[in-house]
Coordinates of C-alpha atoms in Angstrom, one line a residue:
X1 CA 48.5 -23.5 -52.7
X2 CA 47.7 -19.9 -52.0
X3 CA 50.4 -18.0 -50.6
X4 CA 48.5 -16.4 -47.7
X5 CA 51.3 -17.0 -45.2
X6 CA 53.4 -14.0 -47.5
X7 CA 52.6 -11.2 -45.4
X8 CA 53.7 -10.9 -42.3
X9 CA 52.2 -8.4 -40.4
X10 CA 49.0 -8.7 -42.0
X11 CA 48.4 -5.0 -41.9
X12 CA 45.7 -3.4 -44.1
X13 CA 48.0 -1.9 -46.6
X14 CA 46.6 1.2 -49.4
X15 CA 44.2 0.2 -52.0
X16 CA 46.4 1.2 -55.2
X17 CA 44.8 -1.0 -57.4
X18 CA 41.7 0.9 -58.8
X19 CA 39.3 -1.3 -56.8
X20 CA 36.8 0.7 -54.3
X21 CA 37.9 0.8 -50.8
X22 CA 34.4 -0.8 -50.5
X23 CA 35.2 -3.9 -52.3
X24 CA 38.5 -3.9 -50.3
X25 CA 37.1 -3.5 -46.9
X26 CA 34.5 -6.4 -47.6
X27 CA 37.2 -8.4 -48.4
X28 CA 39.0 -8.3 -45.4
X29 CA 36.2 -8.2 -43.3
X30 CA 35.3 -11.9 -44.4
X31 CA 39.2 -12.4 -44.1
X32 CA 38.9 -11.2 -40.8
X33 CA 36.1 -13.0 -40.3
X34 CA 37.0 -16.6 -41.9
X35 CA 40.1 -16.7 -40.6
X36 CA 39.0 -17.7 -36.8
X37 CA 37.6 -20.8 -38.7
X38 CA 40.4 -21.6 -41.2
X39 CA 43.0 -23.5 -38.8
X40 CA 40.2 -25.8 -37.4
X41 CA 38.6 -26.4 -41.0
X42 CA 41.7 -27.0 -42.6
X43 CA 43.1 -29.6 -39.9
X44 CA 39.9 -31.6 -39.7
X45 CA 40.3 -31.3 -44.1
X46 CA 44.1 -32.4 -43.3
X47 CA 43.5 -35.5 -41.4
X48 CA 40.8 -36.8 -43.9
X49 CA 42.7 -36.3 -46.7
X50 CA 45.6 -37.6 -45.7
X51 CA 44.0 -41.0 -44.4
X52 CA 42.0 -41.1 -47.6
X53 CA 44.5 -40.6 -50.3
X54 CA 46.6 -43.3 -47.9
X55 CA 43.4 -45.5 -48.8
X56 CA 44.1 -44.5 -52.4
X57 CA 46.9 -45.6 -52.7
X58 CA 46.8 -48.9 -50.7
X59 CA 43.9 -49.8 -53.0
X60 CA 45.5 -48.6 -56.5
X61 CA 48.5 -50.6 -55.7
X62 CA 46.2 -53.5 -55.5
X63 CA 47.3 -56.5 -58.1
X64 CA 44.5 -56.7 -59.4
X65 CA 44.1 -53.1 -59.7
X66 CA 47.2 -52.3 -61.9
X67 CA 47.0 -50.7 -64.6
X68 CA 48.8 -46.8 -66.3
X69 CA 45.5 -45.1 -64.9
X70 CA 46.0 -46.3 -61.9
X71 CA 49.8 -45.9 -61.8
X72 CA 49.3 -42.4 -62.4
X73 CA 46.5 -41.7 -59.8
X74 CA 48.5 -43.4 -56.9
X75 CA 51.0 -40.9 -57.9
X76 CA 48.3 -37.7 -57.6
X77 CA 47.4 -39.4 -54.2
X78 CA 51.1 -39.5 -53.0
X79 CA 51.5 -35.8 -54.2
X80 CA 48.2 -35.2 -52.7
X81 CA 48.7 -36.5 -49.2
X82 CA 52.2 -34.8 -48.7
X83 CA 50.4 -31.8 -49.8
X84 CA 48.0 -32.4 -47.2
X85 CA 50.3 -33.5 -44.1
X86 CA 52.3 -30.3 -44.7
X87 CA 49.7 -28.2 -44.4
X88 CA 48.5 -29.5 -40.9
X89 CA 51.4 -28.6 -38.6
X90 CA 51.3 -25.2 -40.6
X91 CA 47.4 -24.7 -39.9
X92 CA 48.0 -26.2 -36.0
X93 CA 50.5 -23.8 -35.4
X94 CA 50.0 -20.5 -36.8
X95 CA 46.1 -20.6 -37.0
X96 CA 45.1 -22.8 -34.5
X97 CA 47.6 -22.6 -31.2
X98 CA 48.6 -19.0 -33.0
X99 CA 52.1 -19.8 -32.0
X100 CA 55.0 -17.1 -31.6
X101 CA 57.0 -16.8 -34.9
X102 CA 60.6 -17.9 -33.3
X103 CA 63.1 -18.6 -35.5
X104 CA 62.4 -22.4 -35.3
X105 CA 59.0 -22.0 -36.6
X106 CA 59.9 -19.3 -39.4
X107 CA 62.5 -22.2 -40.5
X108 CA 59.6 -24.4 -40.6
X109 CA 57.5 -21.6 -42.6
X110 CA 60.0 -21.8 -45.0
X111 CA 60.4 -25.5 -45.9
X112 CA 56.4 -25.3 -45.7
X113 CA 56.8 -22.6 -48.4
X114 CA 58.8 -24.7 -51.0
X115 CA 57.5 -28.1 -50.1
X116 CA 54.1 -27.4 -50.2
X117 CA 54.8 -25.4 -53.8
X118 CA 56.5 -28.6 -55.0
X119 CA 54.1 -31.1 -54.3
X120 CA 51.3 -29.0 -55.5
X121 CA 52.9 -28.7 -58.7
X122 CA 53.5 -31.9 -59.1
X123 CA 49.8 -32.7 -58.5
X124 CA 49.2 -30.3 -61.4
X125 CA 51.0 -31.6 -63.7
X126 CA 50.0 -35.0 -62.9
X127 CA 46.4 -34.2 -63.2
X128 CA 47.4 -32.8 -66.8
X129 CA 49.4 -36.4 -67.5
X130 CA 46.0 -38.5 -66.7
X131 CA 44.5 -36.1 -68.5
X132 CA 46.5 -36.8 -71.3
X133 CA 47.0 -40.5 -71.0
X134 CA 43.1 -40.9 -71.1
X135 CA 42.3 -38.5 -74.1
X136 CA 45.7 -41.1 -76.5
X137 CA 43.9 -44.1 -74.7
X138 CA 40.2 -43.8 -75.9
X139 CA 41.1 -41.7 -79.0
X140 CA 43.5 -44.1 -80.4
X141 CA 42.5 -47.6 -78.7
X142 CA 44.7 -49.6 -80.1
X143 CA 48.0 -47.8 -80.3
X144 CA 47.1 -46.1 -77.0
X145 CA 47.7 -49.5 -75.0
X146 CA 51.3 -49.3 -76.0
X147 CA 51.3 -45.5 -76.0
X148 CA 50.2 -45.2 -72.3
X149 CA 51.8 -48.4 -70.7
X150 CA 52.3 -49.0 -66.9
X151 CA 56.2 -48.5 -67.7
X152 CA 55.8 -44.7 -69.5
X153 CA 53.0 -43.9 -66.8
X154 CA 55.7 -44.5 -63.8
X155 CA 58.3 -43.0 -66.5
X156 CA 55.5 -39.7 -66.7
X157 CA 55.7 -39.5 -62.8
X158 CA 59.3 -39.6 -62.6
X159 CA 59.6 -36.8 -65.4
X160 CA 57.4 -34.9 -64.0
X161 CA 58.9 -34.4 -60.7
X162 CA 62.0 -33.7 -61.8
X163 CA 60.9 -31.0 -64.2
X164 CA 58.5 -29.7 -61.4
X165 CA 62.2 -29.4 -59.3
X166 CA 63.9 -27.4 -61.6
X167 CA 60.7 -24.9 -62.1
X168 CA 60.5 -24.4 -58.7
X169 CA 64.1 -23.6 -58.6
X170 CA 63.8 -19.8 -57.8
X171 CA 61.2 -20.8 -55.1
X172 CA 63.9 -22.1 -53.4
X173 CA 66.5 -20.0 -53.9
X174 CA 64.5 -16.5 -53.5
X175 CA 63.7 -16.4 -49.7
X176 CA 65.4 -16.4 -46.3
X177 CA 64.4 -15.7 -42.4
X178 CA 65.0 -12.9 -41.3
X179 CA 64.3 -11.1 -38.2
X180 CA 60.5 -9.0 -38.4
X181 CA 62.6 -5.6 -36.9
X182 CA 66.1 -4.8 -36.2
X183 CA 66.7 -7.1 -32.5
X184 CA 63.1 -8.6 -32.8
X185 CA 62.4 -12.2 -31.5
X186 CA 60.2 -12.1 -33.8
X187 CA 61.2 -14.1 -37.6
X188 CA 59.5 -14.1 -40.9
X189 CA 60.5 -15.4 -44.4
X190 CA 60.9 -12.7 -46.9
X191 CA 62.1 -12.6 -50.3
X192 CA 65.6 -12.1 -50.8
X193 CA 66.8 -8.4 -52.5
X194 CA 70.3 -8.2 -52.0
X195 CA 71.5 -7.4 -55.8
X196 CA 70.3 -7.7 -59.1
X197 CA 70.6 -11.5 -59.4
X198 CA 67.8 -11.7 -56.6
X199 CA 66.0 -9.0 -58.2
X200 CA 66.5 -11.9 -61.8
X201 CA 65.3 -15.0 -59.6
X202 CA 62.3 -13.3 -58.5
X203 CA 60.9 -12.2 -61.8
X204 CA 62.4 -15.4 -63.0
X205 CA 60.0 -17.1 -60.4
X206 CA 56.7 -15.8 -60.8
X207 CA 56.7 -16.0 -64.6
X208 CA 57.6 -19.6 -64.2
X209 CA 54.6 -20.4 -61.2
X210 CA 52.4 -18.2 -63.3
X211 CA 53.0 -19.5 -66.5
X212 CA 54.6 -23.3 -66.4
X213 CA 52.2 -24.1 -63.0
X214 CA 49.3 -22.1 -63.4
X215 CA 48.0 -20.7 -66.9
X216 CA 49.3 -23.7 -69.2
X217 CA 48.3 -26.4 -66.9
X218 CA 44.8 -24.7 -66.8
X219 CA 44.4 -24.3 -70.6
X220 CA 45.6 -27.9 -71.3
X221 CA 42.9 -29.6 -69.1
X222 CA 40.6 -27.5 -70.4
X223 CA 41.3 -28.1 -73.8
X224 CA 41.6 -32.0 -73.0
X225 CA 38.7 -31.9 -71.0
X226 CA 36.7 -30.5 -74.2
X227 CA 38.6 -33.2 -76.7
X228 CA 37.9 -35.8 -74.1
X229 CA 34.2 -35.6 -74.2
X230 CA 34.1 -34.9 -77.6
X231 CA 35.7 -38.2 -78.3
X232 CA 33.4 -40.1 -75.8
X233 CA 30.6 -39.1 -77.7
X234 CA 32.3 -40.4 -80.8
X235 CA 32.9 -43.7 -80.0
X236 CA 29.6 -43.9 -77.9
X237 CA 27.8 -43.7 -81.5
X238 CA 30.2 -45.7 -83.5
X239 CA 29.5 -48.4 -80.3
X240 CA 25.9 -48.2 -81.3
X241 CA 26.1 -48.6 -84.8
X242 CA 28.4 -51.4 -84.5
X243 CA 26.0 -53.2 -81.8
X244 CA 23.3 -52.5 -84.4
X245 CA 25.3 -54.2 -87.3
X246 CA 26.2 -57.1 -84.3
X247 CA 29.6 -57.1 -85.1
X248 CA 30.6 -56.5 -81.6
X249 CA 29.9 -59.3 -78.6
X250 CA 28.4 -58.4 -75.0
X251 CA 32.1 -58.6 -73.8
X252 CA 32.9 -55.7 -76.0
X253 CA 30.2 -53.6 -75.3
X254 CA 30.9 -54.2 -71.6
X255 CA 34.1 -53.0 -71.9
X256 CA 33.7 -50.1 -73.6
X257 CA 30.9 -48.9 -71.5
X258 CA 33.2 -49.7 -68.7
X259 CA 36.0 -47.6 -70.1
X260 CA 33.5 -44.5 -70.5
X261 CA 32.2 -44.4 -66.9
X262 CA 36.5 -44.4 -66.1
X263 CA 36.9 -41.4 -68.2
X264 CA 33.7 -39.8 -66.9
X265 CA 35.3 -40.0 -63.5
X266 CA 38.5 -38.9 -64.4
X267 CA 36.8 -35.9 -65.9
X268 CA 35.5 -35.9 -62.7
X269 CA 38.5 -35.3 -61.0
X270 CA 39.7 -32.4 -63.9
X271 CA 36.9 -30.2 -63.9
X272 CA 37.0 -29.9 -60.0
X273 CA 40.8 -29.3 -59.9
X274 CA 40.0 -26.8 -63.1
X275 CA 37.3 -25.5 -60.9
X276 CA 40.0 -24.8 -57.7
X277 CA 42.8 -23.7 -59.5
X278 CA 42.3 -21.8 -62.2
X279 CA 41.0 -18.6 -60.1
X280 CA 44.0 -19.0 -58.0
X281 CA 46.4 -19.2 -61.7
X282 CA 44.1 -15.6 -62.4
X283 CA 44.4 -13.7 -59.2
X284 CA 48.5 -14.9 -59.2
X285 CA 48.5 -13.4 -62.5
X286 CA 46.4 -10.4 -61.4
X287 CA 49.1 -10.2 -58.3
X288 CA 52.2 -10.0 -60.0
X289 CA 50.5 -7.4 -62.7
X290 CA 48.6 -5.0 -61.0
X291 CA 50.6 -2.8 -58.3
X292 CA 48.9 -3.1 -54.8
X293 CA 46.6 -6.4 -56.1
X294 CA 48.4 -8.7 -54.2
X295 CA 47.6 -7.2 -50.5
X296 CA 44.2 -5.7 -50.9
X297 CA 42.9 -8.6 -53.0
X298 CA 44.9 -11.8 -53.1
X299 CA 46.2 -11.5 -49.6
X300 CA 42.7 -11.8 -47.9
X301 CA 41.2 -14.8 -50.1
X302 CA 44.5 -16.6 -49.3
X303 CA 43.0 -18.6 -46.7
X304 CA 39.7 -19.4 -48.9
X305 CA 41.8 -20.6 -51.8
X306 CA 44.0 -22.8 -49.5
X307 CA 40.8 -24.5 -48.1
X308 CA 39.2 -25.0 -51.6
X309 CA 42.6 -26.4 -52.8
X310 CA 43.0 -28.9 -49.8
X311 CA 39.4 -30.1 -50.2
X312 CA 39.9 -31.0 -54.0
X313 CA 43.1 -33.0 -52.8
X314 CA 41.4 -35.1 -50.3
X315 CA 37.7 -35.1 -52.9
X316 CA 39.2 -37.8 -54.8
X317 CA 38.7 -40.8 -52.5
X318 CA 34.5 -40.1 -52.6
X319 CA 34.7 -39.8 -56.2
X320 CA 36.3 -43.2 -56.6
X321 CA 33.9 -45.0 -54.0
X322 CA 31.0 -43.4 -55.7
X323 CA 31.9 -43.9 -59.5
X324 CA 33.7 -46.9 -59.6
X325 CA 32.6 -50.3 -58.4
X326 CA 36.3 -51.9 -58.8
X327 CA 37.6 -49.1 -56.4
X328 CA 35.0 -49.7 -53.9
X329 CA 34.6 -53.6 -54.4
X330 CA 38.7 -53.7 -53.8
X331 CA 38.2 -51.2 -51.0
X332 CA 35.7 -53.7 -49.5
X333 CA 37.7 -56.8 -49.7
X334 CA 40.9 -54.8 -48.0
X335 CA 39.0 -53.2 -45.5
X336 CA 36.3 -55.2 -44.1
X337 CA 37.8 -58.5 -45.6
X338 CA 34.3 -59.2 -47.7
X339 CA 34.4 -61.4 -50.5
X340 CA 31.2 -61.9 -51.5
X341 CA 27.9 -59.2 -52.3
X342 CA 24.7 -60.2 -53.4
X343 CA 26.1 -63.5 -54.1
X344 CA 29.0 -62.0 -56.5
X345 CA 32.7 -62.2 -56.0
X346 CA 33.9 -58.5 -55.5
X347 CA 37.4 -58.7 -57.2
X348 CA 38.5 -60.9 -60.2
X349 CA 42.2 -61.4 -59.8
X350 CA 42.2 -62.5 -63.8
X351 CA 41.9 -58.8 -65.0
X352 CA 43.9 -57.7 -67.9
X353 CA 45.7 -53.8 -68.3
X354 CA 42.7 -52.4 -70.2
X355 CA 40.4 -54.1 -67.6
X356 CA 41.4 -53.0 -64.6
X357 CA 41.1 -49.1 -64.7
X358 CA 39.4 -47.9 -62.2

């Protein structure tokens, strides 16, 4: 998420960055103006996302839903959601009811700070693991089903959140509340500089958020993404020319096809988390770079990027009812306790691993 709750005050601070004061005034003017909006947006974004990625997960965990793909999505909704439910008391509060900053609620700012930086991550990362998972499974069919088994995809999730832990390290170790002026009842969070070990962790910090949860998750979906569609195409047109030789049965074709419209919406779900984060990964890099970037540039699209980045977290349950009939067959049966369409069961509960991706 976009750390637009860093400054304070959120005083117009001098443009030292080699950017026209133009460019700088439009940029808080749409801050200025945006930001009447952003708490109502984002809580009405909140609540939908939460309640959809709980639907995500209630219909992933499905028996007859199982499968590494899925394991590893129901972890991207979990991530997703407490992303999500964070964010909402942070948006009620300081955006919406604007709500004095008392020590009670800079403590809150705080945990907000390092658990919303956490869960995030871990959403990155995951996205990279599907990412991954997909690109071995359809590239290398057969050794893929053992590669990327239900056990290694909940073994992926686990690993990943514990390396996501000990990234984020600094982040929890670099800031404290403090009070806004000498005998203020006013309290912020700020970043620790008492001695050169502080002066360590913070450098230590943003090289590790810039680097190990911004730039290299961002060039390895892209470079999946490309291999990924690259290797659709492939077996796309060794399908044909086996269904031309009739070596393969209707069951096979079937399956393949079905396996192609799964990784076409899990590309889906990669280019539109590409699409939110990688500009935030730029202007984080730009911030810690460029003296003076951070408050005449990053500062007021902090809000924008937070809105962007909640609405990809809560997109996901549309793209599964709209590009995968198990998802929404299985959501059907849950929900509205249907059975039958058009004469057709909805959910086969005799589905094997490779069958029942989404």
């Amino acid at each position: 998420m976009a750390a637009s709750y860093s400054n304070g005050n959120g005083s117009i601070l001098l443009n030292d960055t080699g950017i026209e004061d133009e460019s700088v005034s439009a940029l808080f003017a749409f801050h200025n103006w945006y930001n009447f909006y952003h708490g109502y947006l984002a809580c009405v974004v909140c609540v939908f996302g939460v309640v959809a990625n709980i639907f995500n997960i209630i219909v992933l965990t499905r028996k007859n839903m199982q499968s590494p793909t899925n394991v590893l999505l129901t972890g991207l909704a979990v991530s997703d959601g407490l992303t999500m439910a964070a964010y909402f008391p942070f948006a009620l509060y300081f955006y919406v009811m604007e709500g004095k900053r008392t020590i009670h609620s800079a403590r809150f700012l705080l945990f907000y700070a390092i658990f919303s930086v956490l869960v995030h991550s871990v959403s990155i990362w995951l996205t990279v693991t599907l990412a991954l998972f997909r690109y071995i499974f359809i590239r290398y069919p057969r050794r893929g089903v053992i590669l990327c088994s239900i056990h290694r995809a909940k073994l992926a999730i686990v690993i990943v959140s514990f390396a996501v832990i000990v990234v984020c390290l600094p982040t929890c170790l670099m800031y404290e509340v403090t009070p806004m002026t000498e005998n203020s009842d006013q309290w912020v969070i700020s970043i620790k500089r008492n001695g050169t070990l502080d002066n360590i962790i913070e450098k230590t910090n943003f090289w590790s958020q810039a680097v190990l949860i911004k730039l290299v998750p961002c060039f390895m979906l892209t470079v999946l993404s490309i291999m990924l569609v690259k290797t659709m195409k492939d077996a796309e047109k060794r399908r044909k020319k086996l269904l031309q030789k009739s070596h393969k049965t209707d069951d096979d074709s079937t399956r393949e096809r079905k396996t192609n419209r799964t990784t076409r919406m899990l590309l889906a779900v990669v280019i539109l988390f590409l699409l939110t984060e990688t500009p935030q990964g730029v202007l984080h890099i730009l911030s810690g770079t460029i003296e003076g970037f951070f408050d005449t540039v990053y500062y007021p699209l902090g809000d924008l990027l937070d809105i962007l980045a909640l609405i990809n977290n809560g997109i996901n349950f549309i793209l599964y009812c709209t590009m995968s009939k198990q998802f929404r067959d299985t959501f059907l049966v849950i929900f509205f306790k249907a059975t039958r369409v058009g004469g057709h069961h909805l959910v086969s509960t005799h589905m094997s691993t490779r069958e029942s991706d989404l």
